[in-house]
Coordinates of C-alpha atoms in Angstrom, one line a residue:
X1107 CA -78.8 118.1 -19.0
X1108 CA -77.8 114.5 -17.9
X1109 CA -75.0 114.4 -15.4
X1110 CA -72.0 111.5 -16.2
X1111 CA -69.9 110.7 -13.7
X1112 CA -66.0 110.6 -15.5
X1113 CA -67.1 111.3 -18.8
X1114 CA -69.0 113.6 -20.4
X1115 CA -72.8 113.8 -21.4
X1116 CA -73.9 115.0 -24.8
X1117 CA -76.1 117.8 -25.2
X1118 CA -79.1 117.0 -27.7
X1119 CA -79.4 120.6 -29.0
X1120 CA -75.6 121.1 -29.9
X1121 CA -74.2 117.9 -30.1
X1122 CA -71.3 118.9 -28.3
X1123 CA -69.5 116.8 -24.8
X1124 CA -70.8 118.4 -22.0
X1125 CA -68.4 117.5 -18.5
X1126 CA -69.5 114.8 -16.3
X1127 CA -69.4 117.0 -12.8
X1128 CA -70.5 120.6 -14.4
X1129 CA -73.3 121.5 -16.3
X1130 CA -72.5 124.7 -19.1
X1131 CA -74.6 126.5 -21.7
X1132 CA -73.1 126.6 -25.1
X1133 CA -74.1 127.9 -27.9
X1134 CA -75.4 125.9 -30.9
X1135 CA -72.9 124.3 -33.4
X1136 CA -73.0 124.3 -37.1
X1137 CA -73.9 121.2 -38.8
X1138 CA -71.0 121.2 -41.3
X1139 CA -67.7 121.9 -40.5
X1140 CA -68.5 126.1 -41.1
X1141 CA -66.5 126.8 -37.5
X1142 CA -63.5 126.8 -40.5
X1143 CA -65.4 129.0 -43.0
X1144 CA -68.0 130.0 -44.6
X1145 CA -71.7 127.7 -43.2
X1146 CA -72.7 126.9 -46.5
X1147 CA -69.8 124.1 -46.8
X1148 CA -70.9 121.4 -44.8
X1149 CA -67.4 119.8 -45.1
X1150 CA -64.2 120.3 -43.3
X1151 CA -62.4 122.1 -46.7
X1152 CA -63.8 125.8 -44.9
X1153 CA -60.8 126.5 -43.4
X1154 CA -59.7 129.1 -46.2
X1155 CA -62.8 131.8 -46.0
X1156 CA -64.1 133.4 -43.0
X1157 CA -67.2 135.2 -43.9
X1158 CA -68.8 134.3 -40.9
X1159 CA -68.1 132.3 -37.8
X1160 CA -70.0 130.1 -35.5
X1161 CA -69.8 130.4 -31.9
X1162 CA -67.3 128.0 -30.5
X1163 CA -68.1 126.4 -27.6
X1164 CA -67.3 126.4 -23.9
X1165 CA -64.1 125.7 -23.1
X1166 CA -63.4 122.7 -21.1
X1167 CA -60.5 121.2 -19.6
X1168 CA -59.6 119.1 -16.4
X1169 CA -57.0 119.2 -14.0
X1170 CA -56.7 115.6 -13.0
X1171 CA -53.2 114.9 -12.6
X1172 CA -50.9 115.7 -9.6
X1173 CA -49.3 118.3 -9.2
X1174 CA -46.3 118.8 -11.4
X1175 CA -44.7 120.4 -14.0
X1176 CA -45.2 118.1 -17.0
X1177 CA -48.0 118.3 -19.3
X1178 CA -50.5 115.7 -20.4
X1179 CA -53.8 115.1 -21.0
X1180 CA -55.0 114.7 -17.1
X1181 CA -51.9 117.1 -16.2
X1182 CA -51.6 120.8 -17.5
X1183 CA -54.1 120.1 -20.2
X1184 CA -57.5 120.7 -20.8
X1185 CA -59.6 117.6 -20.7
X1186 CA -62.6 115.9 -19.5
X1187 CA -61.2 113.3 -17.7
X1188 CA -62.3 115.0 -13.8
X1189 CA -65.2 117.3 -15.8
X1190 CA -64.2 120.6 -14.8
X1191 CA -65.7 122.4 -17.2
X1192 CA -64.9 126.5 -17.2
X1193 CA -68.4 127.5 -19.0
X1194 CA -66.6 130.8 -20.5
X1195 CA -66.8 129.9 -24.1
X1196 CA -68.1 131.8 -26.5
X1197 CA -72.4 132.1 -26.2
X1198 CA -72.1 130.5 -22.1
X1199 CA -74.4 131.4 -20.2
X1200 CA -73.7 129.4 -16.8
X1201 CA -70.6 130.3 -14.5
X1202 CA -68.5 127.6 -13.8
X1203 CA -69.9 125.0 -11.9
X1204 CA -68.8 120.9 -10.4
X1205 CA -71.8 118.9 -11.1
X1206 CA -75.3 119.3 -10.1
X1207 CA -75.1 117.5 -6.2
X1208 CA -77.2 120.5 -4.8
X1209 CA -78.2 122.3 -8.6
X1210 CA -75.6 124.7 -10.3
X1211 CA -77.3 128.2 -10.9
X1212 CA -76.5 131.0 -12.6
X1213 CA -73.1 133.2 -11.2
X1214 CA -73.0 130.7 -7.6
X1215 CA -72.7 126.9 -8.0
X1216 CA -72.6 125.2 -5.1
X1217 CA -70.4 128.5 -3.8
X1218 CA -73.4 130.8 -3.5
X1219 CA -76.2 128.1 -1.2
X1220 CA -78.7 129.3 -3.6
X1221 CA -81.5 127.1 -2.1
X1222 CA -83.2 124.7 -5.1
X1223 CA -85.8 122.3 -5.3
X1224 CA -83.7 119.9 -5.3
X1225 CA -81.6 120.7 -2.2
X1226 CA -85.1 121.5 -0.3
X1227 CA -85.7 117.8 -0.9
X1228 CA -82.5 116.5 0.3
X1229 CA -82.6 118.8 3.4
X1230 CA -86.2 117.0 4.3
X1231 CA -85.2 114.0 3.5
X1232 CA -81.7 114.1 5.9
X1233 CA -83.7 115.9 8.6
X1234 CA -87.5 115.6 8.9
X1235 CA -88.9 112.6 6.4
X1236 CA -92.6 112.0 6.7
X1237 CA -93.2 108.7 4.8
X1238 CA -94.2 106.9 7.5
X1239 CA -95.5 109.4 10.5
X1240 CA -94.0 107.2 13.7
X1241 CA -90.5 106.9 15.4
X1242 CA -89.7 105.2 12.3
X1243 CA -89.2 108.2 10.4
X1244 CA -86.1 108.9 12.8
X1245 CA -84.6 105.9 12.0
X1246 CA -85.2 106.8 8.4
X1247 CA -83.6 110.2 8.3
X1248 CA -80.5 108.3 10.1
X1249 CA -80.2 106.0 7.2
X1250 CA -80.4 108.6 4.6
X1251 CA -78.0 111.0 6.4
X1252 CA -75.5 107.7 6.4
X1253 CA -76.3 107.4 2.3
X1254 CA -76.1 110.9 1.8
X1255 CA -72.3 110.8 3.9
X1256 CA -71.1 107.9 1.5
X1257 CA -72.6 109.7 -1.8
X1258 CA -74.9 106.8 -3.5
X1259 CA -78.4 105.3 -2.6
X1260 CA -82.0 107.4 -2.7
X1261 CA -83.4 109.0 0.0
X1262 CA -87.0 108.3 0.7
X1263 CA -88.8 111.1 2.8
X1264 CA -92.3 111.9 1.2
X1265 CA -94.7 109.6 0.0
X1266 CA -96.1 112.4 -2.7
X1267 CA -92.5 112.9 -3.6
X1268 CA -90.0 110.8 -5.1
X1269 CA -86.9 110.1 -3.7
X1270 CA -84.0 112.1 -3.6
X1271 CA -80.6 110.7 -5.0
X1272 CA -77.8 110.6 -3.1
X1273 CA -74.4 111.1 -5.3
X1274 CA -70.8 111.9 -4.6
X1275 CA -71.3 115.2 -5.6
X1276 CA -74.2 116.3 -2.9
X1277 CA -72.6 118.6 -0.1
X1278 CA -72.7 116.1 2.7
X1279 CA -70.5 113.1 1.1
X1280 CA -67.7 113.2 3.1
X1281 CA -65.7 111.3 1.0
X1282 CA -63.8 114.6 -0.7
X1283 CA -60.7 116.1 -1.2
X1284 CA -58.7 119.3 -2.9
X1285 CA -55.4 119.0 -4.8
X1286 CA -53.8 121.1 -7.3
X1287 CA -53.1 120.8 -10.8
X1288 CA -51.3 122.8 -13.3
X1289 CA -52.8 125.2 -15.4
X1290 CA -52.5 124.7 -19.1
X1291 CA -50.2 127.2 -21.2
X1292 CA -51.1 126.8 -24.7
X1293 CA -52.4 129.3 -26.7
X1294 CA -55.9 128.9 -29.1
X1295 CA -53.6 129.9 -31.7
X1296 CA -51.2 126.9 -31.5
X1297 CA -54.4 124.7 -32.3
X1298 CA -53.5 121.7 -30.6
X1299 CA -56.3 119.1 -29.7
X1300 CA -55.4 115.9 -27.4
X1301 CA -57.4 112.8 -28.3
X1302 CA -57.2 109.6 -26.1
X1303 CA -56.7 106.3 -27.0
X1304 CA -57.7 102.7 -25.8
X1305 CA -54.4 102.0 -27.7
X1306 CA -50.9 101.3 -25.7
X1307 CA -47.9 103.5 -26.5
X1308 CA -46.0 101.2 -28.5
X1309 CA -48.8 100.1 -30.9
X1310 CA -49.9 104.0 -31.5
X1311 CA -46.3 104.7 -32.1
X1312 CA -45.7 101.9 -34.6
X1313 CA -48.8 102.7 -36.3
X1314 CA -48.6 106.2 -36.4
X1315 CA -48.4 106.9 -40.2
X1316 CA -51.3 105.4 -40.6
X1317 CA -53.3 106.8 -37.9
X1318 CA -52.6 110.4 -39.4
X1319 CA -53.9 108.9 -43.0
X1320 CA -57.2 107.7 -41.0
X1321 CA -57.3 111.1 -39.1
X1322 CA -57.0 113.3 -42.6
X1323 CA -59.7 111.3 -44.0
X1324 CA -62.2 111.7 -41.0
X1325 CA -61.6 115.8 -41.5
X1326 CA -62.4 115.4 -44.4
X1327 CA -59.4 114.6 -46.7
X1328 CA -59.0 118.0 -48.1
X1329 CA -55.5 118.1 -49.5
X1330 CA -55.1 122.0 -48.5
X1331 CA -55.1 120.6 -44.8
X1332 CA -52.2 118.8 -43.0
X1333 CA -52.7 116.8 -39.6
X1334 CA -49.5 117.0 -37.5
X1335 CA -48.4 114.8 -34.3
X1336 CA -47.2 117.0 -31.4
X1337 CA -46.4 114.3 -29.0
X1338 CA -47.5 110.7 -27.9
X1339 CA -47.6 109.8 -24.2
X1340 CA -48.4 106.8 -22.5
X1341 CA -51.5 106.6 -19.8
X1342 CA -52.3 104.3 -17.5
X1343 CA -54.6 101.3 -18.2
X1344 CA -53.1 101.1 -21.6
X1345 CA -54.3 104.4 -23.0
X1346 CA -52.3 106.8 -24.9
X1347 CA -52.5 110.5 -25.8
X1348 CA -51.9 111.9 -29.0
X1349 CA -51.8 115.6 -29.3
X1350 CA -52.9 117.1 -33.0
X1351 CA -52.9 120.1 -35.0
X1352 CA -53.7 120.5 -38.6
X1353 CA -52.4 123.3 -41.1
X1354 CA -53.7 124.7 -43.8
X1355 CA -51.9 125.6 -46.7
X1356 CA -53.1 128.5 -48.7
X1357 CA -52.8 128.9 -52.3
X1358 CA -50.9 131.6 -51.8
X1359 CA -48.4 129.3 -50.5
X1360 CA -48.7 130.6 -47.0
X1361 CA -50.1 128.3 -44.2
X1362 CA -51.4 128.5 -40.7
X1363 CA -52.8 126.4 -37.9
X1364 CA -56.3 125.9 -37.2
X1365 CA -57.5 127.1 -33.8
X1366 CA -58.0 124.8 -31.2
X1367 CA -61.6 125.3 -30.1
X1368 CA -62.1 125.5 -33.7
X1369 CA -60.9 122.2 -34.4
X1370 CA -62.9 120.9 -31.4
X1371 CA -66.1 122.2 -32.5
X1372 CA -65.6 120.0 -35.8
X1373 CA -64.2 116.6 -33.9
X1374 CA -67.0 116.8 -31.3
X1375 CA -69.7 116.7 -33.9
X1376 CA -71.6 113.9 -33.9
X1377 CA -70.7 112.3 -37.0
X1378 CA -67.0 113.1 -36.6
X1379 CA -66.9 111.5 -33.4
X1380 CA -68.7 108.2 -34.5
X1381 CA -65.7 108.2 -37.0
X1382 CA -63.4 109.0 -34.1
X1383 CA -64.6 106.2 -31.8
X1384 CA -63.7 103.3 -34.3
X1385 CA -60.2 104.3 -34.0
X1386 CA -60.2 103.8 -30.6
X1387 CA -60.6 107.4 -29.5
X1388 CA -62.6 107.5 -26.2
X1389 CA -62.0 111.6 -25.2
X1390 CA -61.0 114.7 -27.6
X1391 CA -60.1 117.9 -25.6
X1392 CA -58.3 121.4 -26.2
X1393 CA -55.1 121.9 -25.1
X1394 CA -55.5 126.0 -24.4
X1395 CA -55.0 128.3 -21.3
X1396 CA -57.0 130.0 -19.5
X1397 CA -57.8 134.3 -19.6
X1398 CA -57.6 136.0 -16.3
X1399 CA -60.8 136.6 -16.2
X1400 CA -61.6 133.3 -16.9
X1401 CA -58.9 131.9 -14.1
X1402 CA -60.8 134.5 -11.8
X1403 CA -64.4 133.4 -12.2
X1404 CA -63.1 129.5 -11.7
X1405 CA -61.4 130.0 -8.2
X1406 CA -64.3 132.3 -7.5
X1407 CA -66.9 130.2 -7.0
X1408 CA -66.7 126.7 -4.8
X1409 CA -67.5 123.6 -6.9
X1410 CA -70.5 122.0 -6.5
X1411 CA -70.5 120.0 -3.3
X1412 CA -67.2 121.8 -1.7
X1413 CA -67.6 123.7 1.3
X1414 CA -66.7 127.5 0.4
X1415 CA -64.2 127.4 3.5
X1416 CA -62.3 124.5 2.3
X1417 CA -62.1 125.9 -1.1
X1418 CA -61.1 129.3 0.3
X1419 CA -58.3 127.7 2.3
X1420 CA -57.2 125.1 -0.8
X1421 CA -56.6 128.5 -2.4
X1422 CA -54.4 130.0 0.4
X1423 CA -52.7 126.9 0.6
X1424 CA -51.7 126.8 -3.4
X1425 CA -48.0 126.0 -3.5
X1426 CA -47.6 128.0 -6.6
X1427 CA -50.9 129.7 -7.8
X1428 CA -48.9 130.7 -10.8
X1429 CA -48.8 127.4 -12.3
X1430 CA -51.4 125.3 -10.0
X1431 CA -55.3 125.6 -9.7
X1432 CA -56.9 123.9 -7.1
X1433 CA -59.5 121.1 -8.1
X1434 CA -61.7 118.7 -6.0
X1435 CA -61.6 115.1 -5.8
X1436 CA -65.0 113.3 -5.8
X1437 CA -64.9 109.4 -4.6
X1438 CA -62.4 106.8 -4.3
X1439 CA -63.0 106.5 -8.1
X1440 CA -60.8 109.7 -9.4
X1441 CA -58.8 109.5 -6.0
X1442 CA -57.7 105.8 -7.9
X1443 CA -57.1 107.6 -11.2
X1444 CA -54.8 110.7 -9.9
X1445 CA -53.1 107.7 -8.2
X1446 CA -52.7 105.9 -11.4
X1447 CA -51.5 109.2 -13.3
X1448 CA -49.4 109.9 -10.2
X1449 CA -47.4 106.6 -10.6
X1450 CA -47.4 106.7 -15.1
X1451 CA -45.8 110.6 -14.4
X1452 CA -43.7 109.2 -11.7
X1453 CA -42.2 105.7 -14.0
X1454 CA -42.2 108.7 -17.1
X1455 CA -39.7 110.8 -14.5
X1456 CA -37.6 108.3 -13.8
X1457 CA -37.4 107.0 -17.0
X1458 CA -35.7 110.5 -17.9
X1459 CA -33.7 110.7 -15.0
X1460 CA -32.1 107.5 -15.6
X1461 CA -31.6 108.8 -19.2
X1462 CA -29.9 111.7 -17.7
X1463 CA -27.6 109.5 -15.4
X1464 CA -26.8 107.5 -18.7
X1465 CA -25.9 110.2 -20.7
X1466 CA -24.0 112.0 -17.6
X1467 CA -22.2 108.8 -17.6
X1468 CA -21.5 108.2 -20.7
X1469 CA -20.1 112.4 -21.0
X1470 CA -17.8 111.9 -17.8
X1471 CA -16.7 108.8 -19.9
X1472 CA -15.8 110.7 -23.0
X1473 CA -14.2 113.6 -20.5
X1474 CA -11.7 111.0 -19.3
X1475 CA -10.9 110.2 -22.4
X1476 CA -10.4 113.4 -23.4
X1477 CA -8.3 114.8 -21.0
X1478 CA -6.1 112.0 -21.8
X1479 CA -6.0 112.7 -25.2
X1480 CA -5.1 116.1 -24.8
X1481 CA -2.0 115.3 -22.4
X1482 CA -0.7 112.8 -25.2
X1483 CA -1.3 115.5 -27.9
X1484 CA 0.7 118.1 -25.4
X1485 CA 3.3 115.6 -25.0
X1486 CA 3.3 114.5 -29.0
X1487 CA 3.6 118.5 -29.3
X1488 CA 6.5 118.6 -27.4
X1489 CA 8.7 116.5 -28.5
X1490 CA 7.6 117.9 -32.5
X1491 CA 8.9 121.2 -31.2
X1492 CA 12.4 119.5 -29.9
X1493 CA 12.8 118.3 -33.4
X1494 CA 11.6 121.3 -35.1
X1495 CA 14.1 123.3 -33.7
X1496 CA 16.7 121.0 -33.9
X1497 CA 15.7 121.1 -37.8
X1498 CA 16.1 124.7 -37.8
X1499 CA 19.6 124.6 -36.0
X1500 CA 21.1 122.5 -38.2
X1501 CA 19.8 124.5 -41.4
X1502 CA 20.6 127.8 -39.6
X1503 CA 24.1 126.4 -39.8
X1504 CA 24.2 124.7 -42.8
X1505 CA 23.3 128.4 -44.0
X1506 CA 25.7 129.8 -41.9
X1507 CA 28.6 127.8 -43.1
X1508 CA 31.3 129.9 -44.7
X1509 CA 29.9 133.2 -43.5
X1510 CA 31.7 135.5 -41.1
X1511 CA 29.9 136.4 -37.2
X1512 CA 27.6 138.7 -37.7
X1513 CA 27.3 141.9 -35.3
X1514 CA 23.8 140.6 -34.1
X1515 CA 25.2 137.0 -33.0
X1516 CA 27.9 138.5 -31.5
X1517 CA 25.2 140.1 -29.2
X1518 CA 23.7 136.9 -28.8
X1519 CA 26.7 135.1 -28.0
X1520 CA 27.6 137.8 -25.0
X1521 CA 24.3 137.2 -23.9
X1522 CA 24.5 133.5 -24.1
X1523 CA 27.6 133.9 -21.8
X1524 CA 26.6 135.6 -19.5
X1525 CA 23.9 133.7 -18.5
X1526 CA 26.0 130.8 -18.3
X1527 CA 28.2 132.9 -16.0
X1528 CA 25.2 133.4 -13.8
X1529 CA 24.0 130.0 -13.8
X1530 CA 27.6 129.1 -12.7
X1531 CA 28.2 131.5 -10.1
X1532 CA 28.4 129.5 -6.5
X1533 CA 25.6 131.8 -5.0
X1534 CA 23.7 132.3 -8.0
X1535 CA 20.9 129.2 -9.7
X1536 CA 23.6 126.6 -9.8
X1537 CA 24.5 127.0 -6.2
X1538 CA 20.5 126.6 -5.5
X1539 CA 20.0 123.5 -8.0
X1540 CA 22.4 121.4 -6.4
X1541 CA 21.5 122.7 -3.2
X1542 CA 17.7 121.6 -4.6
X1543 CA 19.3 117.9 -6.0
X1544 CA 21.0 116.9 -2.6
X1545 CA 17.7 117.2 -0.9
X1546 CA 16.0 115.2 -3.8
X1547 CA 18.6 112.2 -3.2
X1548 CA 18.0 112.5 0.7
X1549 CA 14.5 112.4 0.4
X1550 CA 14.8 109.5 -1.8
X1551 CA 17.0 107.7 0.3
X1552 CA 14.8 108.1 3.3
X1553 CA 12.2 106.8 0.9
X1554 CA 13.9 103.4 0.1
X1555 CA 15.0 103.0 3.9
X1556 CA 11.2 103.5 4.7
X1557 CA 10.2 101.1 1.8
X1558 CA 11.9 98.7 3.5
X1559 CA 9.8 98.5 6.6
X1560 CA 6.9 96.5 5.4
X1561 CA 4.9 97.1 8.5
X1562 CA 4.8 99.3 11.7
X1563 CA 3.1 98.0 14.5
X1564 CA 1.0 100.6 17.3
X1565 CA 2.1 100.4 21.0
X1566 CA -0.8 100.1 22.5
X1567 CA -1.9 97.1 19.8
X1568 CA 2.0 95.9 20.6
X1569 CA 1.0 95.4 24.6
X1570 CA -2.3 94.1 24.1
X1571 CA -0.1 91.3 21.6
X1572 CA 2.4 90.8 24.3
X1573 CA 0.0 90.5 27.2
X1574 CA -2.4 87.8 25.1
X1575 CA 0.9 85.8 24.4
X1576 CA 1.7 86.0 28.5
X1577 CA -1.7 85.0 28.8
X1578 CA -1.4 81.6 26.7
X1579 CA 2.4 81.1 28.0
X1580 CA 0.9 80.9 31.7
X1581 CA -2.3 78.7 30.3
X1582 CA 0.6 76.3 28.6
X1583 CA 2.6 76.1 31.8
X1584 CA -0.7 75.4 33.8
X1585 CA -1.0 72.9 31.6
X1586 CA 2.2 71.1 31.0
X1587 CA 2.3 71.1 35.2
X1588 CA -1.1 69.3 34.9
X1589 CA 0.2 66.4 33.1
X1590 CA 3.5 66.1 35.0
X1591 CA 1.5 65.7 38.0
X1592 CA -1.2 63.0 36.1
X1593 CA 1.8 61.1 35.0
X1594 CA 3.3 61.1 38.8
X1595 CA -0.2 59.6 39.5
X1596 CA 0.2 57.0 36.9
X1597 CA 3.2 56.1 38.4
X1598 CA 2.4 55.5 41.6
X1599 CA -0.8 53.2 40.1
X1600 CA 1.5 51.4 38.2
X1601 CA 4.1 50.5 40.8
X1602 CA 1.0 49.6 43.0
X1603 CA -0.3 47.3 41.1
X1604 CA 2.8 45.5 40.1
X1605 CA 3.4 45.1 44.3
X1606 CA 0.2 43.3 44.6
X1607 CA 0.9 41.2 41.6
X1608 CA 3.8 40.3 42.4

C-alpha cells in the first residue's frame, strides 16, 4: 500500500482511492458499474435490478476544516482532503488508522505501540546506530533524532540495513497538532457525492448546464438516470465543490436516489475517473455520516503518530462532541490549508452576514414606511367616517321629513339632554374642561415667554466670563499707562533736543 501525503493512493487490486495518512482493506470492486445492479452489466444502466450487490467500499471522509457549523467538502463532509479514512466499509479488514509513520496493525494503529519492523528500525536508528563503530555514531543518532523531530530525511543506522525514512507522520515529529471538525450528517440514502474542481466558482456556475450533460454521459448516459446539483461552493486556491446525486426513474414511474457509497464505487473506478479528471475533477468523496459504532472505533484508537495522551485529552477537551471529532494536523502543509479554509468559511460568513444586515435594512426601511402608511390610512379612515355619517344624517332626515317623533327618538332625545345637562353642570365635565383649557393657555404662554430667551448662561461659566474680561480690562490699563508714560519720555527728548539746537 503506497502512502500519499494529501491525496490519496490507489490500490492496484480494487482500483479504488485509498487516503493519503491511513492505510484500509477494502473489498474488491466490480468491473462494471454492478454496485447499481445486477454484475453482468458492465455499464452504469444497473441501477433498476438488485439481484446481487458488490461490497462497497470503506468509507472515507476528512475532517479538514475548522471547526464550525457549515458544511463543505473539507468541513462536515467526508473527503480525502486530510486522509482520514474510517476503514468500516463493507469487507474492511483494518481499524481505523492515520498513516503508516510507525506501521498501522490490525485493531491499534499508532494507539496500541504494537512494536514493527519498521519502528524497531527507527528506534535503532534515533538511539544506537552502528554504521560506523566510533564516537561518530553519537553524532549520527543526534542528527537523525533532529530529522526524525522535523518529519523528512532518512535515517542511516546499519550498514546491512537501509535507511529508515523519516516522515511527518512518525511519532517523534514534533511538528503536530489536534483540532476539531464537524461530523458529517448525511444519510447513504440521500446519495450525495462531492467532487472537486480546479474550476473557480463563477466559471462552474456559468457552466453548470453543461457540466451535468458531461457528467450524465460519463455514468453512462442512461436516460432512466438523472444527475442533480445540490450546491456549489467556492474553495480556496480557485477550487470549487459541487455536490451530486443522481435519480433513477423507474418505469413504473416511481424514482429514487442512488446511494452514496454506491455511486462512489462507480466514480472511483478507474475508467470513470480518467473521464472525471478531464473535467477538471481532482477529488470525489461521500457526503455520509457516521454509525456509532463506527464514531466509537475512530476516537478509540490514536492516529498514527499521536501520542494516546494527547488524543485522550483532545477528546475531553471537544467543545461539542455531538457535532465535532477531533482530527490531527500533520505539518505546516495542512496547518496552511485549514488556514486557507478557515479564511474562504470566514469571507463565505461574512458575506451572509452582510446579506443579513442588507436585508435587515432594507425590512426596517419598508417598516417605516409602513407605519406611515397605516397612520395616513387611519387618518383617511377617519375623516370617511365623518362624512359617512353625515351622509346618513341628512338621509335619516330626508326620510324623516313629514313624519311625526317617534316614541324611540323621544328616548333619545331625553337622553341627548341630559347629557348635555351634565356636561354643562359647573361641577360636572364642563367645569373640568375649562378648568383643563386655562392650564393649556398658561402653559403656552409660559412657552412663548420662554421661547423668547434665546440663551441661558451658567453662573459659574458667567464668573469665569466676567473674571477673564477683568483680566484683559487690567492688561489694557497696564497698557494704555505704558504709552502715556513712553510719550512723557518722548517729550522730554524732544524738548531736549530743540534746547541744544537752538
Amino acid at each position: 500500500m503506497a502512502f500519499n501525503f494529501g491525496g490519496a493512493a490507489t490500490n492496484p487490486a480494487t482500483g479504488l482511492a485509498v487516503p493519503g495518512f491511513g492505510t484500509t482493506t477494502t473489498a474488491a470492486a466490480p468491473a462494471g458499474f454492478g454496485g447499481f445492479g445486477t454484475t453482468t452489466t458492465g455499464a452504469f444502466g444497473g441501477f433498476g435490478t438488485t439481484t446481487t450487490s458488490a461490497a462497497a467500499p470503506g468509507s472515507t471522509f476528512s475532517f479538514a476544516a475548522p471547526a464550525s457549523t457549515t458544511g463543505g467538502l473539507f468541513g462536515n463532509t467526508q473527503n480525502k482532503g486530510f486522509g482520514f479514512s474510517s476503514g468500516l466499509g463493507t469487507g474492511t479488514t483494518a481499524a481505523a488508522g492515520f498513516g503508516t509513520g510507525l506501521g498501522t496493525t490490525l485493531g491499534g494503529g499508532f494507539g496500541g505501540f504494537n512494536i514493527q519492523p519498521q519502528q524497531q528500525q527507527q528506534a535503532n536508528a534515533l538511539s544506537a546506530p552502528t554504521l560506523l563503530g566510533d564516537e561518530r555514531d553519537a553524532i549520527l543518532a543526534k542528527w537523525n533524532q533532529l530529522q526524525a523531530f522535523w518529519g523528512t530525511g532518512k535515517g542511516y543506522f546499519n550498514n546491512q540495513l537501509p535507511p529508515v525514512d523519516f516522515t511527518q507522520e512518525n511519532p517523534f515529529c514534533r511538528f503536530k497538532a489536534v483540532g476539531y471538525s464537524c461530523i458529517p450528517g448525511s444519510k447513504d440514502e440521500d446519495g450525495l457525492v462531492v467532487l472537486a474542481f480546479n474550476k473557480k466558482e463563477a466559471d462552474v456556475r456559468s457552466q453548470q448546464q453543461q457540466l451535468v450533460e458531461s457528467l450524465h454521459k460519463v455514468l453512462g448516459g442512461n436516460q432512466t438516470l438523472t444527475v442533480n446539483v445540490e450546491g456549489v461552493k467556492a474553495l480556496p486556491d480557485d477550487q470549487t465543490e459541487v455536490v451530486i446525486y443522481v435519480v433513477e426513474r423507474s418505469p413504473n414511474g416511481t424514482s429514487k436516489r442512488i446511494p452514496a457509497t454506491t455511486l462512489y464505487s462507480y466514480v472511483e473506478q478507474a475508467n470513470t475517473k480518467a473521464q472525471l479528471t478531464q473535467l477538471a475533477v481532482f477529488m470525489s468523496v461521500t457526503r455520509t455520516e457516521l454509525s456509532p459504532a463506527q464514531l466509537k472505533q475512530l476516537l478509540a484508537n490514536a492516529p498514527a503518530g499521536v501520542d494516546p495522551i494527547i488524543w485522550e485529552q483532545a477528546k475531553v477537551d471537544n467543545p461539542d462532541a455531538d457535532k465535532l471529532i477531533p482530527v490531527p494536523m500533520v505539518g505546516f502543509k495542512e496547518l496552511l490549508r485549514r488556514l486557507k479554509i478557515q479564511d474562504q468559511m470566514t469571507k463565505q460568513h461574512q458575506s451572509r452576514v452582510d446579506i443579513i444586515s442588507n436585508d435587515i435594512s432594507e425590512l426596517q426601511k419598508n417598516q417605516a414606511t409602513t407605519v406611515a402608511k397605516i397612520a395616513q390610512y387611519k387618518r383617511k379612515l377617519m375623516d370617511l367616517s365623518h362624512r359617512v355619517l353625515q351622509v346618513l344624517i341628512k338621509q335619516e332626515i330626508q326620510r324623516k321629513s313629514g313624519y311625526a317623533i317617534q316614541v324611540d327618538e323621544e328616548h333619545l332625545r331625553v337622553q341627548l339632554d341630559t347629557i348635555q345637562c351634565e356636561l354643562n353642570a359647573p361641577t360636572q365635565f364642563k367645569g373640568r374642561l375649562n378648568e383643563l383649557m386655562s392650564q393649556i393657555r398658561m402653559q403656552n404662554h409660559f412657552g412663548a415667554v420662554r421661547s423668547e430667551e434665546r440663551y441661558s448662561v451658567d453662573g459659574d461659566l458667567l464668573r469665569e466670563i466676567r473674571q477673564h474680561l477683568k483680566q484683559q480690562q487690567e492688561g489694557l490699563s497696564q497698557l494704555i499707562s505704558v504709552i502715556k508714560d513712553d510719550v512723557e519720555d518722548i517729550k522730554l527728548i524732544e524738548h531736549g533736543l530743540l534746547d541744544r539746537l537752538g
